[in-house]
Coordinates of C-alpha atoms in Angstrom, one line a residue:
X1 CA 0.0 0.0 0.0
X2 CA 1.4 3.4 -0.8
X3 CA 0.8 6.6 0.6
X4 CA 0.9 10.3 -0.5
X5 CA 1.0 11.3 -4.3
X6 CA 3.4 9.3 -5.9
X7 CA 4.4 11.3 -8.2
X8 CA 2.8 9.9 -11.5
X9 CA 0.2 12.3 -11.5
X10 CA -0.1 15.4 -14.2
X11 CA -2.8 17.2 -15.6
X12 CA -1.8 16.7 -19.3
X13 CA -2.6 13.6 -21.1
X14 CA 0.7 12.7 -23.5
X15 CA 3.6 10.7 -21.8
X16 CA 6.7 11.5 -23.4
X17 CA 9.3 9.0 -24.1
X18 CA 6.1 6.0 -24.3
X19 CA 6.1 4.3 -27.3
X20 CA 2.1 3.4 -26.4
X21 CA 0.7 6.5 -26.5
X22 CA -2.9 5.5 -28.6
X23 CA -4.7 5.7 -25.2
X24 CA -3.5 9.4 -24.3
X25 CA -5.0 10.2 -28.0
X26 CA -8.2 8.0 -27.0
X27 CA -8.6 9.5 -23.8
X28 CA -8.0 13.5 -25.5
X29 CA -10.9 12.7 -27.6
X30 CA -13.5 12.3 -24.3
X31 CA -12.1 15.2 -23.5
X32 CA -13.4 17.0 -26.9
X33 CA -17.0 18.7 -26.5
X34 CA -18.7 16.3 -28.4
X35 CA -17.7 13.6 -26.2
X36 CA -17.5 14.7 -22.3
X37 CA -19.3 11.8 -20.3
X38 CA -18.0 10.8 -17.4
X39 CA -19.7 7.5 -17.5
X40 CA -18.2 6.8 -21.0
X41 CA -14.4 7.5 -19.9
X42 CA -15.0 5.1 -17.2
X43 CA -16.2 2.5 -19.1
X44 CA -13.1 3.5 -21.5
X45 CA -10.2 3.5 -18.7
X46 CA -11.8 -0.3 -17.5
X47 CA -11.9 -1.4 -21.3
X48 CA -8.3 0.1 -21.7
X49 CA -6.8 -1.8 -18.7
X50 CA -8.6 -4.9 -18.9
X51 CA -10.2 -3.6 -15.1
X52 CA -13.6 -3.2 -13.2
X53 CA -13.8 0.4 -12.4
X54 CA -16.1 2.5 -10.1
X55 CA -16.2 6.0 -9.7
X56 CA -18.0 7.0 -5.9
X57 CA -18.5 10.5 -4.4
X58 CA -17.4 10.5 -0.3
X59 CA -21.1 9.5 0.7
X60 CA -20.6 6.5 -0.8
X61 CA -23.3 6.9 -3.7
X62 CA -21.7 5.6 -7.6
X63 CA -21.3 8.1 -9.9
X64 CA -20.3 6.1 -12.7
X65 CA -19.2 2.1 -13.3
X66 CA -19.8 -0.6 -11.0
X67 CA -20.1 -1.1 -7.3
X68 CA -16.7 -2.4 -5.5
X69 CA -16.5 -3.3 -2.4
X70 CA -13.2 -1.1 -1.2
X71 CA -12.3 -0.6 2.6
X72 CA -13.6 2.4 4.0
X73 CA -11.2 3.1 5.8
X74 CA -8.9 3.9 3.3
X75 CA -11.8 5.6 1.0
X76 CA -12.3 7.9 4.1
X77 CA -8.1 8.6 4.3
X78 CA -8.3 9.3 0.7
X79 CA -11.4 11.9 0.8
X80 CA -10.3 14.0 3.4
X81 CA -6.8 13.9 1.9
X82 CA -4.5 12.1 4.3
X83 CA -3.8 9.9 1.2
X84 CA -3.3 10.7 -2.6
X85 CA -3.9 7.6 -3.5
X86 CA -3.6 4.0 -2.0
X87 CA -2.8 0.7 -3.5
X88 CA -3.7 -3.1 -2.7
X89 CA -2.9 -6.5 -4.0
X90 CA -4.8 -9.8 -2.1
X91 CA -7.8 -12.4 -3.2
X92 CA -6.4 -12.5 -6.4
X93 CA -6.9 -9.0 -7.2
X94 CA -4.9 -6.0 -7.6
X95 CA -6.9 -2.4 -6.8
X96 CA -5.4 0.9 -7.1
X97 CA -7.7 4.1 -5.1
X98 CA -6.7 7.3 -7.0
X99 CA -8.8 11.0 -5.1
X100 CA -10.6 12.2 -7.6
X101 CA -11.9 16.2 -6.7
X102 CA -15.5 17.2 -7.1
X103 CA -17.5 20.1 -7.7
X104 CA -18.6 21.4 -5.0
X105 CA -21.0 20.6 -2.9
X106 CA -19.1 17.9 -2.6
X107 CA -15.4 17.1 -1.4
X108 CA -14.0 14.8 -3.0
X109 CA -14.5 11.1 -4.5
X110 CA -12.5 8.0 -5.0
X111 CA -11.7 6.5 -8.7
X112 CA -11.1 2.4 -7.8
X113 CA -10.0 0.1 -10.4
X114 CA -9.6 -3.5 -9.3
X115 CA -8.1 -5.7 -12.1
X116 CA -6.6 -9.6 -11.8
X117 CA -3.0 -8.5 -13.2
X118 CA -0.6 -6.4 -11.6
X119 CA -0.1 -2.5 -12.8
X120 CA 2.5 -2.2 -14.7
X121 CA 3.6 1.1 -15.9
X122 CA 1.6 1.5 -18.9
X123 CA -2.1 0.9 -16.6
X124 CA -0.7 3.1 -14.1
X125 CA 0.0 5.9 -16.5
X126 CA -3.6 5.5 -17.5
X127 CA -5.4 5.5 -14.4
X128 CA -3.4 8.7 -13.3
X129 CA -4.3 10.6 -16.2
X130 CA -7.6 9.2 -16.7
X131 CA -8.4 10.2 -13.0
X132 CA -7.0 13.9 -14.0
X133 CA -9.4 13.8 -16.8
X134 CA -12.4 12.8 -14.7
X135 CA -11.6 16.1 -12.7
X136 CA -11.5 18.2 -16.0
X137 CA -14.9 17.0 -17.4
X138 CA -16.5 17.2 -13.3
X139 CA -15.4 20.8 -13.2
X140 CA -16.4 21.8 -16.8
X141 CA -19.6 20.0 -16.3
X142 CA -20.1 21.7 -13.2
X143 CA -19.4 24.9 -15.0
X144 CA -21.6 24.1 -18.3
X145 CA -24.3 23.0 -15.8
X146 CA -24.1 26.5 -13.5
X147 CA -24.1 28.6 -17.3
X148 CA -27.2 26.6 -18.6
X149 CA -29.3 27.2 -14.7
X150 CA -28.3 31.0 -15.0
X151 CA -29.7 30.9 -18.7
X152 CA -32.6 29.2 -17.8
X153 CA -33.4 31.7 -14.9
X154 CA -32.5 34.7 -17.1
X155 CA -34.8 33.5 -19.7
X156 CA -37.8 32.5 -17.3
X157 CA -37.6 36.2 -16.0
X158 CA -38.1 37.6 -19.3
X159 CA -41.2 35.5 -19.8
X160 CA -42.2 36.7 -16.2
X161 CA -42.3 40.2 -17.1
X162 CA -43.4 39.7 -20.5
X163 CA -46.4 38.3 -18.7
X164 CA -46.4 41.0 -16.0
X165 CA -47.1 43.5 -19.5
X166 CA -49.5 41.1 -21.0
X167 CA -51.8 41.9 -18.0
X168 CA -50.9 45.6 -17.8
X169 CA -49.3 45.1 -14.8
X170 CA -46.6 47.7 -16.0
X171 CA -45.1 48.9 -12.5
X172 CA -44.1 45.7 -11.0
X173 CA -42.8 44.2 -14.9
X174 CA -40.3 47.8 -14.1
X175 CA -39.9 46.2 -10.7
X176 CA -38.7 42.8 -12.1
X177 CA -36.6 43.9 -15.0
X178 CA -34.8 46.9 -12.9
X179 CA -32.5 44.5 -11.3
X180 CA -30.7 43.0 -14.3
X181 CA -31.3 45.7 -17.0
X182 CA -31.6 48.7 -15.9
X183 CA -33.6 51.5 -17.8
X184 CA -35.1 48.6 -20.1
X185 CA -38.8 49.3 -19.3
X186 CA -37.9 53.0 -18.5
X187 CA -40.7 54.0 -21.0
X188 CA -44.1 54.8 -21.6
X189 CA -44.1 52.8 -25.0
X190 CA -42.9 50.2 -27.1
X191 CA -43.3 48.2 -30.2
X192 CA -43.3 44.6 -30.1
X193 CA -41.9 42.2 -32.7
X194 CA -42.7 38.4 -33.6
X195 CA -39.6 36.5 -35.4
X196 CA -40.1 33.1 -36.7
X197 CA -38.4 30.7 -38.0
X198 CA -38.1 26.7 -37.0
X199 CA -38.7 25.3 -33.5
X200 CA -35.0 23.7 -33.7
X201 CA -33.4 26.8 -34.8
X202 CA -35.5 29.0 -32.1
X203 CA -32.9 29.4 -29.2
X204 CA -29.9 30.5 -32.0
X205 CA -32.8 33.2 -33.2
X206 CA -33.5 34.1 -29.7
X207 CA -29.6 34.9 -29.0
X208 CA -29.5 36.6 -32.6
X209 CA -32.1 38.9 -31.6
X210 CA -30.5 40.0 -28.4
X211 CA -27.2 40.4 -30.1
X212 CA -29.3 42.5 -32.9
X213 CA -31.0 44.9 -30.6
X214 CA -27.9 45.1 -28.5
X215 CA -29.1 43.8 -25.2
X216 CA -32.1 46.7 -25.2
X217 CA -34.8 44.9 -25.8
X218 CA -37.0 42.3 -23.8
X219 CA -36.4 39.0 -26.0
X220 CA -38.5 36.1 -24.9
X221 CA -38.7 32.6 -26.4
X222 CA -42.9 32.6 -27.1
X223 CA -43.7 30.2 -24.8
X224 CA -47.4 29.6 -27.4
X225 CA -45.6 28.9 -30.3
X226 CA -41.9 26.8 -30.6
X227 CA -40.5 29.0 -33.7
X228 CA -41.8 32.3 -32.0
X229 CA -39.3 35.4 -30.8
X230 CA -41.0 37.8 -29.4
X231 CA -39.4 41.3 -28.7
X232 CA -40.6 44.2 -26.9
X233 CA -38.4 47.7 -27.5
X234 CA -38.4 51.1 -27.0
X235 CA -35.9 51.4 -29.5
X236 CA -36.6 52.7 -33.4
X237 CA -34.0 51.4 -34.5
X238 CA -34.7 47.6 -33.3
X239 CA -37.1 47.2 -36.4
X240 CA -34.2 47.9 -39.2
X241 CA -32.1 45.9 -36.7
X242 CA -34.4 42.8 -36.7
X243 CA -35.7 43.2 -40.7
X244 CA -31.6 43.1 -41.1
X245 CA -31.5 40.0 -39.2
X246 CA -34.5 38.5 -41.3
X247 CA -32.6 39.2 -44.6
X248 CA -29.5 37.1 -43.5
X249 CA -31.3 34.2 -42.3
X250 CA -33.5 31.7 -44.0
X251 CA -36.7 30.8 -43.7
X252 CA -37.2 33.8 -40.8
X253 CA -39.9 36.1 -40.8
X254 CA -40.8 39.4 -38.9
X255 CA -44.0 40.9 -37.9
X256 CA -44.2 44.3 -35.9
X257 CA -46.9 46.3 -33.8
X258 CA -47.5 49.7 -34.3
X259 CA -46.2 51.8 -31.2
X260 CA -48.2 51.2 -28.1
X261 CA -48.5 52.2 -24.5
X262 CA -46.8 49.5 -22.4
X263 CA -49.7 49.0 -20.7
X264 CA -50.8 47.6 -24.4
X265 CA -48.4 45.4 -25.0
X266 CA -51.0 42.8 -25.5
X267 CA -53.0 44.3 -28.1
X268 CA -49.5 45.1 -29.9
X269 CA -48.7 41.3 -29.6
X270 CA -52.0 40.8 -31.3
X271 CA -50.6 43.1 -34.3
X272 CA -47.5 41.6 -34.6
X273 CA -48.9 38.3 -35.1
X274 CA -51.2 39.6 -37.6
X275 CA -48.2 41.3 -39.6
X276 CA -46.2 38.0 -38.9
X277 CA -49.3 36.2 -41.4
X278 CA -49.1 39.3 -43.5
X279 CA -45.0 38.5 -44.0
X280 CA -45.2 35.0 -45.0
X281 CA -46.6 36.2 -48.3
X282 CA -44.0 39.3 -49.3
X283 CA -40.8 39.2 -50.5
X284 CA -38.8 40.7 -47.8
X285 CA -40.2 38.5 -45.4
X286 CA -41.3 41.4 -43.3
X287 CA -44.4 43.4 -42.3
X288 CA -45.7 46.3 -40.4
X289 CA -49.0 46.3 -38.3
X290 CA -49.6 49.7 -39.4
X291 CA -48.7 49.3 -43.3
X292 CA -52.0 47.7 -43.9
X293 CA -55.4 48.9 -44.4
X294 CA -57.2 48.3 -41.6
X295 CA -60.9 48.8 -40.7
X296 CA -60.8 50.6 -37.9
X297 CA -59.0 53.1 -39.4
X298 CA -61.9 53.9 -41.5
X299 CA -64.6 54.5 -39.3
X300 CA -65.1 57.8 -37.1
X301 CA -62.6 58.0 -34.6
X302 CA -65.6 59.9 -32.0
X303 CA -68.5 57.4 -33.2
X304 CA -65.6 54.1 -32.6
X305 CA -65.0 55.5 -29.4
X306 CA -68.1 56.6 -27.9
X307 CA -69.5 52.7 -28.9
X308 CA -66.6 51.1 -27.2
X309 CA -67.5 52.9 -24.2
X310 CA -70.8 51.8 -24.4
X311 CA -69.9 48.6 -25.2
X312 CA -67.0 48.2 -22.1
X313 CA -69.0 50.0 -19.8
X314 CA -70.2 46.7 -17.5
X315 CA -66.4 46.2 -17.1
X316 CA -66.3 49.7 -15.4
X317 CA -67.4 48.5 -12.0
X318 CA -65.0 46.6 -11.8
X319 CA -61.3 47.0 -9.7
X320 CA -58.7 48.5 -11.9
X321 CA -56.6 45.1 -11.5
X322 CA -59.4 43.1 -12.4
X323 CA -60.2 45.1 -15.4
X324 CA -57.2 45.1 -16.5
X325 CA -56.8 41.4 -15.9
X326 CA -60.2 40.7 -17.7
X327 CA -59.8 42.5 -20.5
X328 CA -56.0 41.3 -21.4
X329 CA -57.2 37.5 -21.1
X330 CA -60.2 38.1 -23.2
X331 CA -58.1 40.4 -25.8
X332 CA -55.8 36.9 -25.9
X333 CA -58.5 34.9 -25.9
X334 CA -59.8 36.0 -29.0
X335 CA -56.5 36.2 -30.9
X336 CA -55.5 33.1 -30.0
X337 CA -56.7 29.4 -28.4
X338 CA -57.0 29.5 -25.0
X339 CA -54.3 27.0 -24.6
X340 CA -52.2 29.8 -26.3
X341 CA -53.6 32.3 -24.5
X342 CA -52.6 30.2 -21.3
X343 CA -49.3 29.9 -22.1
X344 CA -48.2 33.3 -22.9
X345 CA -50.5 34.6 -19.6
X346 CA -48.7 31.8 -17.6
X347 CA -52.3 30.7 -15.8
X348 CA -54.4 27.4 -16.8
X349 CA -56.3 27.4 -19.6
X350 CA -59.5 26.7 -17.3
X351 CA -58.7 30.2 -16.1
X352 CA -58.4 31.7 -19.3
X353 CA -62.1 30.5 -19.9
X354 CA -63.5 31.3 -16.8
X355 CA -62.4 35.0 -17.4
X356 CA -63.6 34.9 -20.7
X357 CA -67.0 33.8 -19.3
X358 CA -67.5 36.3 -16.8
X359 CA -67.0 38.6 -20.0
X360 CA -69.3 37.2 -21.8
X361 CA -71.6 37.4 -19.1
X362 CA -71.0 41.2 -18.1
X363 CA -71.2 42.0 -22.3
X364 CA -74.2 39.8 -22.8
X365 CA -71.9 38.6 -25.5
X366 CA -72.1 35.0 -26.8
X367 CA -68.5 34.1 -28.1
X368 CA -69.3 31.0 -30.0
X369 CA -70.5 33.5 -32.9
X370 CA -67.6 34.9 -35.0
X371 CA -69.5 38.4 -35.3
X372 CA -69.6 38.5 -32.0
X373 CA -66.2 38.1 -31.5
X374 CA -65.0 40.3 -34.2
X375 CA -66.9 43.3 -32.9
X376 CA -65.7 42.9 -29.2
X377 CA -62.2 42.3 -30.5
X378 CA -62.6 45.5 -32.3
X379 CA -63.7 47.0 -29.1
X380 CA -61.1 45.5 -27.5
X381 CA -58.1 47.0 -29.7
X382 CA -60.3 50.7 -29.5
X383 CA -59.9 50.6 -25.8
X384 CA -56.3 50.0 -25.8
X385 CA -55.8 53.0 -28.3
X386 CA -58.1 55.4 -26.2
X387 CA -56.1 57.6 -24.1
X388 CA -57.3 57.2 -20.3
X389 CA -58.1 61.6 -20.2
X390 CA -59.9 60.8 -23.6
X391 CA -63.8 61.2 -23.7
X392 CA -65.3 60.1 -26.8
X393 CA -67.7 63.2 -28.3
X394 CA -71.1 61.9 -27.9
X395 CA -72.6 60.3 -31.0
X396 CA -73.4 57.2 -32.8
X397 CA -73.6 54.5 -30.4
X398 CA -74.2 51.1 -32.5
X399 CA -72.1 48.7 -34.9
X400 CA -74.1 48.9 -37.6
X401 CA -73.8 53.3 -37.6
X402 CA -70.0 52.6 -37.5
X403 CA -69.9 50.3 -40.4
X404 CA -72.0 52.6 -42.9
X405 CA -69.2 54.7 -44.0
X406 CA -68.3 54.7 -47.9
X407 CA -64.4 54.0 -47.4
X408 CA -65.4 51.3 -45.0
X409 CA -67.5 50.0 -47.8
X410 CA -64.8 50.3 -50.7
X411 CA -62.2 48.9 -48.6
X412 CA -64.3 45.6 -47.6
X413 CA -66.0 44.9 -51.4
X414 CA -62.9 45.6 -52.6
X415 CA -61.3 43.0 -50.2
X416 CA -64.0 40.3 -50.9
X417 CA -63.9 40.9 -54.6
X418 CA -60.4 38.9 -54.7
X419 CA -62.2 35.7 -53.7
X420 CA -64.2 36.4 -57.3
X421 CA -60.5 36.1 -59.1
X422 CA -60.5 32.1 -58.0
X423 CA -62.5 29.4 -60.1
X424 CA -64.2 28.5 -56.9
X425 CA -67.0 29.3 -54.8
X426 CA -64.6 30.8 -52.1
X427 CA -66.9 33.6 -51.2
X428 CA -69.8 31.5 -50.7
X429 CA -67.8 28.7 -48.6
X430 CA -66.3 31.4 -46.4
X431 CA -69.7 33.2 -45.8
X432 CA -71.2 30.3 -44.7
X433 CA -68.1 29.2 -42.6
X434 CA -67.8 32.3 -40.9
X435 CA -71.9 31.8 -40.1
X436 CA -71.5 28.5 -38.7
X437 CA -69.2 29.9 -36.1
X438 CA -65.6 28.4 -38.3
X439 CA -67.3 25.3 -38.4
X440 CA -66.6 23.2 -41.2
X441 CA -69.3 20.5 -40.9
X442 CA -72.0 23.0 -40.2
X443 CA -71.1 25.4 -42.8
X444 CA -71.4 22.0 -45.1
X445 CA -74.6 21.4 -44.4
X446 CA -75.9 24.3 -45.0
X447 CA -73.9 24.2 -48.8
X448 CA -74.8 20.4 -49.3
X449 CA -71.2 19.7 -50.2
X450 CA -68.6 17.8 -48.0
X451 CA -66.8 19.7 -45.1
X452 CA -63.3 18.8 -46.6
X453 CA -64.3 21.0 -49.6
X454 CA -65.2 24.0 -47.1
X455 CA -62.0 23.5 -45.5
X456 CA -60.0 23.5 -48.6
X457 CA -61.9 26.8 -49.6
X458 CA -61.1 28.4 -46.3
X459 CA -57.5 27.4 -46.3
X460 CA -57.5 28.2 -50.5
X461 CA -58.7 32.1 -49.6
X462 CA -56.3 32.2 -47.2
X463 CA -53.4 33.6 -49.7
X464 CA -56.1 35.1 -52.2
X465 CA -57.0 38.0 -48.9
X466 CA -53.2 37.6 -47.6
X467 CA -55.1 36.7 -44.1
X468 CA -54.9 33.7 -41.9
X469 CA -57.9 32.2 -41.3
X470 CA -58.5 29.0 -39.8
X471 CA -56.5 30.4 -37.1
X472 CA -58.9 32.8 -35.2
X473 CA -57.1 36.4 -34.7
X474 CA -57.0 39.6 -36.0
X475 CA -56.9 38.2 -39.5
X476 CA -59.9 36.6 -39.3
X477 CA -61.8 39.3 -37.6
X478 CA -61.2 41.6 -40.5
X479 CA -62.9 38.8 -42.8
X480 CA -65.6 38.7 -40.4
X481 CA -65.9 42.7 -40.4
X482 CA -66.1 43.4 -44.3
X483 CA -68.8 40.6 -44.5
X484 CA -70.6 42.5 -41.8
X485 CA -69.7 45.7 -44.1
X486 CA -71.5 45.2 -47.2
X487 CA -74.4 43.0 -45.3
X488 CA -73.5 39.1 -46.4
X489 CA -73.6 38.9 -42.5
X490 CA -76.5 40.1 -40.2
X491 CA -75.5 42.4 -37.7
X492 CA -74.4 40.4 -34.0
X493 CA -76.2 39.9 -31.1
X494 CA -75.1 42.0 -28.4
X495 CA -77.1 43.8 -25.8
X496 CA -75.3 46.5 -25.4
X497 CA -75.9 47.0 -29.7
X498 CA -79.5 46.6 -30.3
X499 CA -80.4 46.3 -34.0
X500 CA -82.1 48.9 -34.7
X501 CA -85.9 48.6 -34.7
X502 CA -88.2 47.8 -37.9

């Protein structure tokens, strides 16, 4: 039995003057990143010495090979570092005890290979710098493992106040993000960006996009949607930044917001998706919320106003955190699934219903109908536009006033007329879709033709408006709008909008 180092023992891993030297070149390559496992050098080092060899941390507990039965006593000498190493031959058996030192929390382990020959010089070369590897890959693991928990944290924080904005919840989202980026939220608005590209390439986009908007923005991998990037910025120039970004890389889109209060940032997550479907089709691979026609733009600012406070006003007795909470879910709700909606809001998607019910209930709104849903949403988006010292002039106070206006009108026949370009009946299948609540098999019934063909007519109009469809959001709302625009659609049922009488 020996005692204190013996001298054998280096941190490098070539033996000069050795003719054998294929194991230090076998053992360099576990040390290369594509092939650090500790259990795999072990197996390695008892393969190269013809040996059974354990690896154990002080407790006693095996951290890679087989069990051995050792004496403890020396195992205990060797942890707390009265020996280097130890060395014993008996039974049959020859077993050499090298100190192997562990990450913390722990002290130190004990590398024991037992094998039926003797250690000659070329085994004991090996163990020694086998044992010296095992330390390497421990503490780089250790290191690797530390790097990927502080990424983890850093990037379930960004989704925290991402969240914390979703439900307009803008002072303590400051709170959270004060600590590690200073000055980041230090704003009263923002425009927030939707990159995609593949689930599998997601985490190099994410890291792209921080490294494009130079650490000032609030990047957060979508936790909806596996090839989403969404980024919130007070920044101008992020938008070049990121459409620069888009243009290098493959198969990556971008969709952008217009500028919103940060109390908004859910409706401007709404608009970036919408410009996301909007991107797919151009050329560039980019869109603006704002570069598009949209129908809200071409009503009466006073008349769109004064009927979304109409509409909102049972929400009004409510707390200002529960408004606020109500009204973000539900503006989700109806851009998305509620799974979706869920996951982004970081609450159960029973929750996510049950708000959305007690919405429905406090509207006299039925969701299930598309109309319904497209004029809340619209009411919705009005809200988070209005200013909160803005009073809407009197006026006007139903859906059907807002929708009579003659560039409301030109803009939705002229939207619909691009179904007529396609040798099929998409207008009629989409019209009756849209009545039967997105319901294929309804909507088939009612055409007497099979719900696969309604499907592949809502999906076929889908490039013809440059609008996704069959994904309930903005998009489809639109749809849903300019139908109720030139009258293919009968006004919806809401009791706060009474038709008007006949």
């Amino acid at each position: 039995m020996t005692g204190l180092d013996d001298g054998h023992r280096h941190t490098g891993v070539t033996v000069p003057g050795h003719a054998d030297t294929t194991w230090a070149q076998e053992l360099l390559d576990h040390l290369r990143p594509a092939g650090r496992d500790v259990a795999r050098v072990v197996d390695w080092l008892g393969a190269t010495v013809d040996a059974a060899v354990s690896l154990r941390d002080e407790n006693g507990t095996l951290l890679a090979g087989a069990p051995a039965p050792l004496d403890e006593t020396l195992v205990t000498d060797i942890v707390t570092g009265r020996l280097a190493s130890a060395s014993w031959e008996g039974d049959g058996r020859h077993l050499r005890m090298i100190r192997v030192e562990l990450p913390p929390p722990a002290a130190a382990g004990v590398l024991a290979v037992a094998r039926t020959g003797p250690f000659d010089r070329r085994a004991a070369d090996i163990v020694t710098h086998t044992a010296a590897a095992l330390e390497l890959l421990l503490r780089a693991q250790r290191t690797a493992a530390t790097g990927h928990r502080l990424a983890r944290a850093t990037s379930d924080l960004r989704l925290a106040i991402l969240q914390l904005l979703m439900v307009e919840d803008t002072s303590a989202a400051r709170r959270v993000a004060a600590g590690l980026w200073p000055g980041l939220l230090d704003t009263d608005t923002a425009c927030v960006y939707v990159v995609e590209s593949s689930p599998a390439d997601r985490d190099r986009l994410a890291e792209a996009c921080i490294e494009a908007t130079r650490e000032q923005s609030l990047v957060v991998r979508c936790p909806a949607v596996d090839a989403h990037v969404i980024v919130v910025t007070p920044r101008d120039s992020a938008g070049a930044d990121l459409r620069a970004l888009c243009h290098r890389r493959r198969d990556t889109f971008l969709g952008g917001s217009a500028r919103q209060s940060l109390a908004h940032t859910a409706a401007a997550y709404g608009q970036a998706v919408s410009a996301l479907a909007v991107a797919r089709f151009r050329p560039d691979k980019t869109a603006v919320y704002a570069e598009r026609t949209h129908p809200e733009r071409l009503m009466d600012p006073a008349a769109l106003g004064a009927w979304t406070t109409r509409l909102l006003r049972p929400l009004d007795t409510l707390a200002h955190h529960t408004r606020a909470e109500l009204l973000a879910t539900t503006r989700l709700g109806l851009e998305f699934t509620a799974v979706s909606a869920a996951k982004v809001l970081g609450v159960s998607r029973n929750t996510v219903r049950a708000r959305m019910e007690r919405v429905e209930n406090l509207l006299g709104a039925d969701f299930s109908d598309l109309a319904v849903r497209a004029a809340v949403h619209l009411a919705l988006n009005t809200e988070a536009c209005l200013t909160e010292d803005r009073h809407p002039a009197a006026g006007p106070a139903r859906l059907a006033d807002l929708l009579t206006g003659p560039a409301l009108r030109t803009w939705a026949h002229g939207l619909l007329a691009r179904l007529d370009t396609d040798g099929r009946d998409l207008r009629g299948s989409l019209r009756a879709w849209i009545a039967a609540g997105g319901n294929a098999e309804r909507a088939a019934q009612l055409l007497g033709v099979h719900a696969q063909t309604v499907r592949e007519h809502v999906r076929g109009a889908e490039p013809v408006l440059e609008r996704r469809l069959l994904a309930a959001g903005s998009d489809l709302y639109e749809v849903v709008l300019a139908h109720l625009v030139t009258g293919a659609l009968g006004p919806p049922g809401l009791h706060a909008d009474p038709h008007p009488s006949r």
